[in-house]
Coordinates of C-alpha atoms and ligand atoms in Angstrom, one line a residue:
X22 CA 0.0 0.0 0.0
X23 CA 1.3 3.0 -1.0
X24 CA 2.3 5.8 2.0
X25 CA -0.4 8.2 2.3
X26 CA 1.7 10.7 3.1
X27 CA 2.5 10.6 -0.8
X28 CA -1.0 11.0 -1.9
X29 CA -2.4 14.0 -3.2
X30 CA -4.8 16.3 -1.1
X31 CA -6.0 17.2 -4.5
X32 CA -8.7 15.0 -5.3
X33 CA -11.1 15.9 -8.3
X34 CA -13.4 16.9 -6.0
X35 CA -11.1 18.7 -4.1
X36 CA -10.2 20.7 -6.9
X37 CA -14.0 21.2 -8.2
X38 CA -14.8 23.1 -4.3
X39 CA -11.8 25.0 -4.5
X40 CA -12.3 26.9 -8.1
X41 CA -15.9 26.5 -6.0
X42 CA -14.9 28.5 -3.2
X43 CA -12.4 31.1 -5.6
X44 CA -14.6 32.0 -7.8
X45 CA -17.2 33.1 -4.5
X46 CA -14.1 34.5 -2.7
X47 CA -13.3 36.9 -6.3
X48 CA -16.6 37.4 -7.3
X49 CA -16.9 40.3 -4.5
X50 CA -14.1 41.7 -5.9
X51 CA -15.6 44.8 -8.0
X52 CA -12.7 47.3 -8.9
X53 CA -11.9 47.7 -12.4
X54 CA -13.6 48.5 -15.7
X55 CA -14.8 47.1 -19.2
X56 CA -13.5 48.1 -22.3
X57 CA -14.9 50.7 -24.0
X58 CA -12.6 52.1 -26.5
X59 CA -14.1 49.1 -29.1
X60 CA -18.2 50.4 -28.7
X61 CA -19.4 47.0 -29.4
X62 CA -17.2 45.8 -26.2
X63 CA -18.7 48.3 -24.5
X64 CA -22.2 46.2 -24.1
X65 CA -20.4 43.4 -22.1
X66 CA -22.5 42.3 -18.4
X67 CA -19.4 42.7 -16.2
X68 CA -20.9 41.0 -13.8
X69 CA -20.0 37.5 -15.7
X70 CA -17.7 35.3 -14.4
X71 CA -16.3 32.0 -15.5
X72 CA -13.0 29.7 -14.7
X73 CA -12.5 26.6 -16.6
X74 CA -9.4 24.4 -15.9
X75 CA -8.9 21.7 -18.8
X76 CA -5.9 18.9 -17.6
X77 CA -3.7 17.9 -20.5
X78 CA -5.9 14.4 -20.9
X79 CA -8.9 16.1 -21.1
X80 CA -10.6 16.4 -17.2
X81 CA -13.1 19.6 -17.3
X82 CA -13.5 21.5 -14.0
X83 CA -15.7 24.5 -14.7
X84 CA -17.3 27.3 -11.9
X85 CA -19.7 30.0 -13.1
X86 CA -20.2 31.8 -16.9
X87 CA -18.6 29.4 -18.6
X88 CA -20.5 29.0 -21.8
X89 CA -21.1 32.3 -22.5
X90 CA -19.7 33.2 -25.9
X91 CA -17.3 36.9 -26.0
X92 CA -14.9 38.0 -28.5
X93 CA -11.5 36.4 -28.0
X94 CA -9.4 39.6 -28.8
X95 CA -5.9 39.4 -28.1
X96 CA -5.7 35.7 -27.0
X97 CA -6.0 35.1 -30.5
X98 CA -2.4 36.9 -31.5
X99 CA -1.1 33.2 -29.6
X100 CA -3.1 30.9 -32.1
X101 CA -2.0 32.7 -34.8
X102 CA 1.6 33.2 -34.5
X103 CA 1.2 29.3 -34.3
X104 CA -0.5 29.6 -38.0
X105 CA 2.1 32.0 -39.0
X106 CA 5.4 29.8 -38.1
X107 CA 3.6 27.0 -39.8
X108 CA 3.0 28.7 -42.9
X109 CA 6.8 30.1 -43.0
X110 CA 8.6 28.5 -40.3
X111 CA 10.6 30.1 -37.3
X112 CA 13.1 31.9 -39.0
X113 CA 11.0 33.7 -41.9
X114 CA 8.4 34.8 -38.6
X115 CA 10.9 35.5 -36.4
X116 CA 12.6 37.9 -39.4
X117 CA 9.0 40.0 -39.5
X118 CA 8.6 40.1 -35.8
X119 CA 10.4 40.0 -32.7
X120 CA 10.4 38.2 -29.7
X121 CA 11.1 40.7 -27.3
X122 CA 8.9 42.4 -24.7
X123 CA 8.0 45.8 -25.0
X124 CA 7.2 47.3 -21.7
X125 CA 4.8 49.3 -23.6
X126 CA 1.0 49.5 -24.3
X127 CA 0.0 46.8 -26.5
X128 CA -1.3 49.6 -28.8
X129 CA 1.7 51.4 -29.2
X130 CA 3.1 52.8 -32.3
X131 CA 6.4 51.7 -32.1
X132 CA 8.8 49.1 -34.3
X133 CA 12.6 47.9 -33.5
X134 CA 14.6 50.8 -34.7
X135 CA 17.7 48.9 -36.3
X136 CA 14.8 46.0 -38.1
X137 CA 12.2 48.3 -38.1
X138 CA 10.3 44.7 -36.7
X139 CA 7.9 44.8 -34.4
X140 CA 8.6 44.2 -31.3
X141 CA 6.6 40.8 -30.6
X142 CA 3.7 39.3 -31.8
X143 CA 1.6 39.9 -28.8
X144 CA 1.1 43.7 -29.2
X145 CA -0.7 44.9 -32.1
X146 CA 1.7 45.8 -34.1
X147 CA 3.2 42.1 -34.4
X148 CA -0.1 40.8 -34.5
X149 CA -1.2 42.5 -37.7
X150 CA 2.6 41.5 -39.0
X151 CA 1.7 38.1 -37.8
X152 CA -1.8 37.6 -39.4
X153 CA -0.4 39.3 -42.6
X154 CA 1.9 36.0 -42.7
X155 CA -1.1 33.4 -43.3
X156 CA -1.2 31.9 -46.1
X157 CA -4.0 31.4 -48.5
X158 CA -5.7 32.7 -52.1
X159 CA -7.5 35.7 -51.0
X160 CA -9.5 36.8 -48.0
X161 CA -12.1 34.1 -47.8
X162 CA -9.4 31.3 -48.1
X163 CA -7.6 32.9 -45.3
X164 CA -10.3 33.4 -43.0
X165 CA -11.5 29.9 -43.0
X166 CA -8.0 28.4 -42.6
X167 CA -7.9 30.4 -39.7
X168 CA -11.4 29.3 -37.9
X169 CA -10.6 26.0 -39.1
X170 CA -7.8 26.4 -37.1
X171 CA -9.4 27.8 -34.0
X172 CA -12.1 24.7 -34.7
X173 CA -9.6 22.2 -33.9
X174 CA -8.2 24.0 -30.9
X175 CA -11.5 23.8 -29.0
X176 CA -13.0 21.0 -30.8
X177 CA -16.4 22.4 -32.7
X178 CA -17.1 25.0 -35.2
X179 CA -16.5 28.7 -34.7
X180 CA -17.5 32.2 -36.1
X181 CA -16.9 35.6 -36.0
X182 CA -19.3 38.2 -33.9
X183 CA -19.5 40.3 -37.1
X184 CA -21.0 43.5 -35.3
X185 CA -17.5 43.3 -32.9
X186 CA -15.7 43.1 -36.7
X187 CA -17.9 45.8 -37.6
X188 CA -17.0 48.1 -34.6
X189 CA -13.2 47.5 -34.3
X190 CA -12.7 48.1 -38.0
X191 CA -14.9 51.6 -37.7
X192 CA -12.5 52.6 -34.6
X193 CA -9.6 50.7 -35.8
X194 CA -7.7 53.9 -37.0
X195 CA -4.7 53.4 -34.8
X196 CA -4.4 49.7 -35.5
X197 CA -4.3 51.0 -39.2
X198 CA -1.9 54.0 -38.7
X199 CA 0.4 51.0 -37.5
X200 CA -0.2 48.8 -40.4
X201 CA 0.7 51.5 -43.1
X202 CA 4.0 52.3 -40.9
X203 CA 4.9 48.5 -41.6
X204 CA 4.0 48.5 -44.8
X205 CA 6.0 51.5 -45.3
X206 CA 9.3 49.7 -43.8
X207 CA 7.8 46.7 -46.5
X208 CA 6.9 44.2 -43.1
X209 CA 3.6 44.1 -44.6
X210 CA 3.5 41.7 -48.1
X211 CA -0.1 42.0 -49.1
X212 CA -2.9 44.4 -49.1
X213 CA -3.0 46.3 -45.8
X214 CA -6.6 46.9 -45.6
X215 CA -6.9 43.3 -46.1
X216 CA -4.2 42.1 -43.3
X217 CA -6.4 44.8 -41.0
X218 CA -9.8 42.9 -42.3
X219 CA -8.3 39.5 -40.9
X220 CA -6.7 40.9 -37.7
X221 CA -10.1 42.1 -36.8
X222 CA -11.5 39.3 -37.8
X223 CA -9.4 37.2 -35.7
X224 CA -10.1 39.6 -32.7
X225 CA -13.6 38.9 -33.0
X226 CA -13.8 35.3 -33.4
X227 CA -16.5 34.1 -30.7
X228 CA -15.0 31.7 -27.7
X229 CA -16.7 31.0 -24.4
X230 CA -14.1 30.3 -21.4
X231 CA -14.3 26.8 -21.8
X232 CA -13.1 27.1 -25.0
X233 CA -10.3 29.2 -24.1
X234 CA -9.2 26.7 -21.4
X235 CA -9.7 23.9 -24.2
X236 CA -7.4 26.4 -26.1
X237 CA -4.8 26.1 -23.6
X238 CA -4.6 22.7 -22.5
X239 CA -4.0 21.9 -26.2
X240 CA -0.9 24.1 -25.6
X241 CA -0.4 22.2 -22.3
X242 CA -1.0 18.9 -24.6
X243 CA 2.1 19.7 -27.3
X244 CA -0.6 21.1 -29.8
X245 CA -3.4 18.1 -29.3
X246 CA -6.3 18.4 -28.4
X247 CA -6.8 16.4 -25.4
X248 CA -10.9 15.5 -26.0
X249 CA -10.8 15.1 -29.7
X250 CA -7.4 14.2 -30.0
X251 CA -7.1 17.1 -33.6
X252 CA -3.8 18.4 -33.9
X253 CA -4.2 21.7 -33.7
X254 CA -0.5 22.9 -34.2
X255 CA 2.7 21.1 -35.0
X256 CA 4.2 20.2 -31.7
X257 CA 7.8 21.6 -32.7
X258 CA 6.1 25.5 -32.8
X259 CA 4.4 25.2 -29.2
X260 CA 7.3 26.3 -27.5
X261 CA 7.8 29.1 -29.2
X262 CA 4.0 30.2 -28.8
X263 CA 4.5 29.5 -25.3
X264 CA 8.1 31.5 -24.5
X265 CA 6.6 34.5 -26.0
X266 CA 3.4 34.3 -23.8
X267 CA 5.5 34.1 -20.9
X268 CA 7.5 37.3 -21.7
X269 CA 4.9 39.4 -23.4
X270 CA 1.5 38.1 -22.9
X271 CA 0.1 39.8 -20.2
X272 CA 0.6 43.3 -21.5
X273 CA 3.0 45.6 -19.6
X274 CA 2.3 43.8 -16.6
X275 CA 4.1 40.6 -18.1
X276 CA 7.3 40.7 -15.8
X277 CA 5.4 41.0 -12.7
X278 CA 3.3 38.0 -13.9
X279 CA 6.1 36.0 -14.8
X280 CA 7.6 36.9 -10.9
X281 CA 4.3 36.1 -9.2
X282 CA 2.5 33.2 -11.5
X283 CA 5.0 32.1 -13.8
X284 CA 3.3 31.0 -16.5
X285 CA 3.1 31.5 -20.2
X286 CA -0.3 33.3 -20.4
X287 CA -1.8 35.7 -22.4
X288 CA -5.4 38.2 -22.0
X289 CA -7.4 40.2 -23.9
X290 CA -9.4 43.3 -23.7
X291 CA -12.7 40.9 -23.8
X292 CA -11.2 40.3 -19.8
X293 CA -10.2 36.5 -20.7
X294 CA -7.0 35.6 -19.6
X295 CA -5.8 32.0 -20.6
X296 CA -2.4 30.2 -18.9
X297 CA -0.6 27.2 -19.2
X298 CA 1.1 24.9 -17.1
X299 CA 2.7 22.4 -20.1
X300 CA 2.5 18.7 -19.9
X301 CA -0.5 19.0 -17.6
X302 CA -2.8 21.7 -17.7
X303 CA -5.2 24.6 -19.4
X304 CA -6.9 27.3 -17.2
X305 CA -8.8 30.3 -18.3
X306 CA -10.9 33.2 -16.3
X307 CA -13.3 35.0 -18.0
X308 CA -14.5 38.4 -16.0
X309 CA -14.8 41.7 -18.3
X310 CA -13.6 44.4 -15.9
X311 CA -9.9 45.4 -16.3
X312 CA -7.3 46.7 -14.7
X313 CA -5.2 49.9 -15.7
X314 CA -3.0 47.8 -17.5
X315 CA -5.7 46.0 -19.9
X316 CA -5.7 42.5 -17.4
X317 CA -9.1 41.2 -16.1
X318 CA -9.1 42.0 -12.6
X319 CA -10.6 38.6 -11.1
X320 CA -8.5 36.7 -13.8
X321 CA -5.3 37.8 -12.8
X322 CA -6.2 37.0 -8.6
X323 CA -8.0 33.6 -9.8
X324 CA -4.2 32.8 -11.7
X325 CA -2.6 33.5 -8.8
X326 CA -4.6 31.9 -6.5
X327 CA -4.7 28.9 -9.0
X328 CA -0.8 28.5 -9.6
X329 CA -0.4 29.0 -5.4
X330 CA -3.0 26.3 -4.3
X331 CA -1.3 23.7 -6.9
X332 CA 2.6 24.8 -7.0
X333 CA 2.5 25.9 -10.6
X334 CA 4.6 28.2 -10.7
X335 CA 7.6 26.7 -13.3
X336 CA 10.6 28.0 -10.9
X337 CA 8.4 27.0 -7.7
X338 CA 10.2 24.0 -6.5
X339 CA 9.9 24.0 -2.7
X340 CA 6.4 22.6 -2.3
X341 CA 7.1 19.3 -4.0
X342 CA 4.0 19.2 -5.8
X343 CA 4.3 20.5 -8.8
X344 CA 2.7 18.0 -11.2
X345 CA -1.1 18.3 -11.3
X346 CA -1.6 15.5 -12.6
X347 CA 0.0 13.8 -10.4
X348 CA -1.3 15.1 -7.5
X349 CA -4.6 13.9 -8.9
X350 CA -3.5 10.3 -10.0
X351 CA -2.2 9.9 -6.6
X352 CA -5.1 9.8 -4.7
X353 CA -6.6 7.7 -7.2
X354 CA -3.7 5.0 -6.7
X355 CA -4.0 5.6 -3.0
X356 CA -8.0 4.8 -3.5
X357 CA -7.0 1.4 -5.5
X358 CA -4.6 0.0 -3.4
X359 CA -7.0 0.5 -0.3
X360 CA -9.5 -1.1 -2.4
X361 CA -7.2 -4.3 -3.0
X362 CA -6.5 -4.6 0.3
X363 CA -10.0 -4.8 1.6
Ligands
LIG423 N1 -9.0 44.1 -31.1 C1 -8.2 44.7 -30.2 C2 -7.3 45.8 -30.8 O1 -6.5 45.5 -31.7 C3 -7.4 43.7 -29.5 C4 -6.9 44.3 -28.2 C5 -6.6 43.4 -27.1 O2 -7.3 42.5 -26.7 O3 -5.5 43.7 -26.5 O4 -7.4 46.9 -30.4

């Protein structure tokens, strides 16, 4: 019989009451505020409120809003880069946009001096460099090889909020003043207008949180999704999506985030926040209002509460429990053994 000592304290259960008991603790927490700069984003209820953990073999624990369908935003720069290195590979991507972290707003006007790059292709800038990177014969062809591949990162079909599209493409002026800089230092191949059309496109893809945190734990699960088993990107590219989450995905907060959580993660002005613990596990937080810095409030306490209770953190080695999964088989091999012995 194994020594109990060595089991986990972290049974399913146990882990079902405590997003429980998080998500009651957070949900009094009411500072912050919802976009607004995108009208459309503007309409949000901030008073929903989802967390979804998905485990790199497919175990769902889900507490509050978590089927409600929002606008993925910026979490989407993540799943594209993915697109882009497969289409042209690390060294053609990485010769269009950076890989280092800003310390600035993600809206920023700004590209490498010496490359004239952006910086990385989590602000905006390096996302409309990466998006202009997908292949594909004309607009239509490259819109649906992207949904198709946000379909086979959470697993059923997906479309784009067209009144969002509609809304960030009216406002999008400063988006666009960035895109004609790059095409002016020839970052940009094809039509600009059209590269803009996709990037807001891909910002407005709909996702609910459970998506997101299927999104993720087919990051944690080397590009597979872990319930339908679709490869959703080639396994070789996931650590380079993940490295530049966890030095530029969390806006100009991403250092402290790296120091407190440490996790790749990335959020969006729709107030989801996804993170990843590789090999073993996918959590999103859905909660509109923001903080001064463009994180969701609850999401970034709920990650930090999340990567404390279970040792996540990857540098974290003095609690000795790192693995989730793990911590969740060994109780159920403490459970079997008791059961062979009586
Ligand atoms: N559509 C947004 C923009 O480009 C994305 C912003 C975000 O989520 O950070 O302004």
């Amino acid at each position: 019989m194994p020594d109990a000592a060595s089991s986990s304290r972290h049974t399913t259960a146990a882990v079902q009451s405590f997003l429980e008991n998080l998500h009651q603790a957070c949900a009094g927490l009411c500072e912050g505020k919802v976009a607004d700069y995108i009208p459309e984003l503007a309409k949000v209820d901030p008073d929903l409120f989802g967390i979804c953990l998905v485990t790199a073999d497919g175990q769902v624990f889900a507490v509050g809003d978590t089927e409600h369908l929002f606008t993925v935003q910026s979490i989407s720069k993540v799943f594209v880069q993915g697109l882009a290195l497969e289409d042209h590979g690390r060294d053609y991507v990485l010769g269009r946009v950076g890989v280092e972290p800003t310390g600035d707003a993600f809206n920023a006007i700004i590209l490498d001096e010496a490359s004239k790059r952006p910086y990385n292709p989590m602000v905006n800038a390096g996302a409309i460099a990466t998006t202009s990177l997908i292949n594909g014969d004309g607009p239509t062809e490259r819109l649906n090889r992207l949904l198709d591949m946000f379909r086979r990162y959470v697993g059923h079909d997906i479309v784009v909020d067209v009144a969002t599209y509609v809304s960030e493409r009216a406002t999008g002026d400063r988006n666009r003043a960035m895109a004609y800089l790059m095409r002016h230092f020839k970052m940009v191949d094809w039509d600009i207008e059209e590269a803009l059309d996709l990037y807001f496109q891909q910002c407005s893809v709909m996702v609910s949180c459970r998506d997101l945190a299927m999104m993720a734990a087919t990051l944690a699960n080397q590009g597979t999704n872990p319930v339908t088993g679709d490869r959703a990107v080639d396994a070789g590219y996931v650590r380079d999506m993940l490295s530049v989450m966890y030095t530029c995905g969390m806006y100009n907060f991403a250092g402290e985030w790296a120091y407190r959580v440490g996790l790749p993660a990335k959020s969006g002005v729709c107030g989801g926040i996804i993170a990843v613990v590789p090999d073993q596990l996918g959590i999103a937080v859905f909660s509109p209002p923001l903080d001064a810095r463009g994180n969701s409030v609850r999401g970034v306490r709920v990650c930090e509460a999340i990567s404390q209770e279970f040792g996540l953190h990857l540098f974290d080695s003095s609690r000795g429990c790192h693995n989730f999964l793990e911590q969740l088989r060994g109780k159920k091999r403490l459970i079997e053994a008791v059961e062979e012995t009586f």
